[in-house]
Each structure stands twice: as structure tokens, then as C-alpha cells.
Amino acid sequence: MIALIATALGIATAPMRNIFSMVLVGLLICASYICAALLGPTDIIDLAVAIVFYNISLLACLLGLHLIGRARKRARLV
């Protein structure tokens, strides 16, 4: 569930193409982990999984948007 939420956050953040929003969401993931750690027992693996899946989905979505943009430019030139 942690991986799915982090992936959804990455996919939702990528179309903004704003580095501030990407960093803010990453910091909010860390802040929510800190709150969860204060309230109960958690594993550091949970935070690592969330960060890894967030970054993977963010990079994949940004790469896809970049490739779509290049394909559109190439189609205009032809």
C-alpha cells in the first residue's frame, strides 16, 4: 500500500513540472513518516520503499512527458 500511494503521488506530481512541488511532496512523505514513527512502531524500510517508488514513478512519468513532447515537435517539422 505504501508503494502504491507513493507511485500515485509521483504520477500526480510529474505533470506540474515544477521542482518545488516535487521536493515538497518528497518532504511531506518524510514528514508523514516521522509522524507515524512518533505515534507507533514503524520500520525505516517503509520510508525507503516510499521514497524509491515515488522517485521511480516521478522519473518514469517525466520521461514519458518528455518523449511525448519530442514526438509532437518531430511531427510538426514533418
C-alpha positions as a Python dict, from the first residue, in 0.01 Angstrom:
ca = {
    (1, 'M'): (0, 0, 0),
    (2, 'I'): (288, 235, 75),
    (3, 'A'): (434, 172, -270),
    (4, 'L'): (100, 237, -443),
    (5, 'I'): (44, 564, -261),
    (6, 'A'): (397, 683, -336),
    (7, 'T'): (355, 585, -702),
    (8, 'A'): (25, 773, -724),
    (9, 'L'): (189, 1081, -570),
    (10, 'G'): (472, 1064, -823),
    (11, 'I'): (233, 1035, -1117),
    (12, 'A'): (21, 1322, -984),
    (13, 'T'): (320, 1548, -924),
    (14, 'A'): (506, 1493, -1253),
    (15, 'P'): (270, 1684, -1488),
    (16, 'M'): (327, 2001, -1283),
    (17, 'R'): (695, 2001, -1395),
    (18, 'N'): (775, 2225, -1101),
    (19, 'I'): (1078, 2127, -894),
    (20, 'F'): (933, 2295, -585),
    (21, 'S'): (621, 2077, -592),
    (22, 'M'): (829, 1762, -644),
    (23, 'V'): (1055, 1842, -349),
    (24, 'L'): (759, 1946, -134),
    (25, 'V'): (582, 1614, -191),
    (26, 'G'): (905, 1430, -106),
    (27, 'L'): (936, 1628, 217),
    (28, 'L'): (572, 1559, 301),
    (29, 'I'): (636, 1187, 259),
    (30, 'C'): (924, 1214, 506),
    (31, 'A'): (718, 1427, 746),
    (32, 'S'): (431, 1178, 743),
    (33, 'Y'): (680, 901, 819),
    (34, 'I'): (817, 1097, 1113),
    (35, 'C'): (464, 1148, 1249),
    (36, 'A'): (391, 778, 1208),
    (37, 'A'): (718, 691, 1386),
    (38, 'L'): (627, 916, 1678),
    (39, 'L'): (284, 757, 1718),
    (40, 'G'): (377, 393, 1683),
    (41, 'P'): (629, 135, 1575),
    (42, 'T'): (740, 164, 1210),
    (43, 'D'): (1028, 37, 1003),
    (44, 'I'): (1281, 251, 816),
    (45, 'I'): (1220, 17, 523),
    (46, 'D'): (873, 171, 486),
    (47, 'L'): (1027, 515, 431),
    (48, 'A'): (1284, 376, 188),
    (49, 'V'): (1014, 197, -13),
    (50, 'A'): (801, 512, -30),
    (51, 'I'): (1092, 728, -146),
    (52, 'V'): (1213, 475, -404),
    (53, 'F'): (869, 423, -557),
    (54, 'Y'): (797, 797, -556),
    (55, 'N'): (1121, 870, -740),
    (56, 'I'): (1075, 585, -989),
    (57, 'S'): (721, 690, -1079),
    (58, 'L'): (821, 1056, -1096),
    (59, 'L'): (1111, 986, -1331),
    (60, 'A'): (907, 748, -1547),
    (61, 'C'): (626, 999, -1585),
    (62, 'L'): (866, 1286, -1660),
    (63, 'L'): (1046, 1073, -1917),
    (64, 'G'): (713, 986, -2079),
    (65, 'L'): (612, 1353, -2093),
    (66, 'H'): (949, 1440, -2246),
    (67, 'L'): (918, 1171, -2513),
    (68, 'I'): (564, 1281, -2599),
    (69, 'G'): (686, 1641, -2634),
    (70, 'R'): (971, 1535, -2864),
    (71, 'A'): (733, 1329, -3077),
    (72, 'R'): (500, 1628, -3114),
    (73, 'K'): (788, 1854, -3217),
    (74, 'R'): (905, 1600, -3471),
    (75, 'A'): (551, 1564, -3611),
    (76, 'R'): (526, 1942, -3658),
    (77, 'L'): (851, 1953, -3857),
    (78, 'V'): (744, 1682, -4100),
}
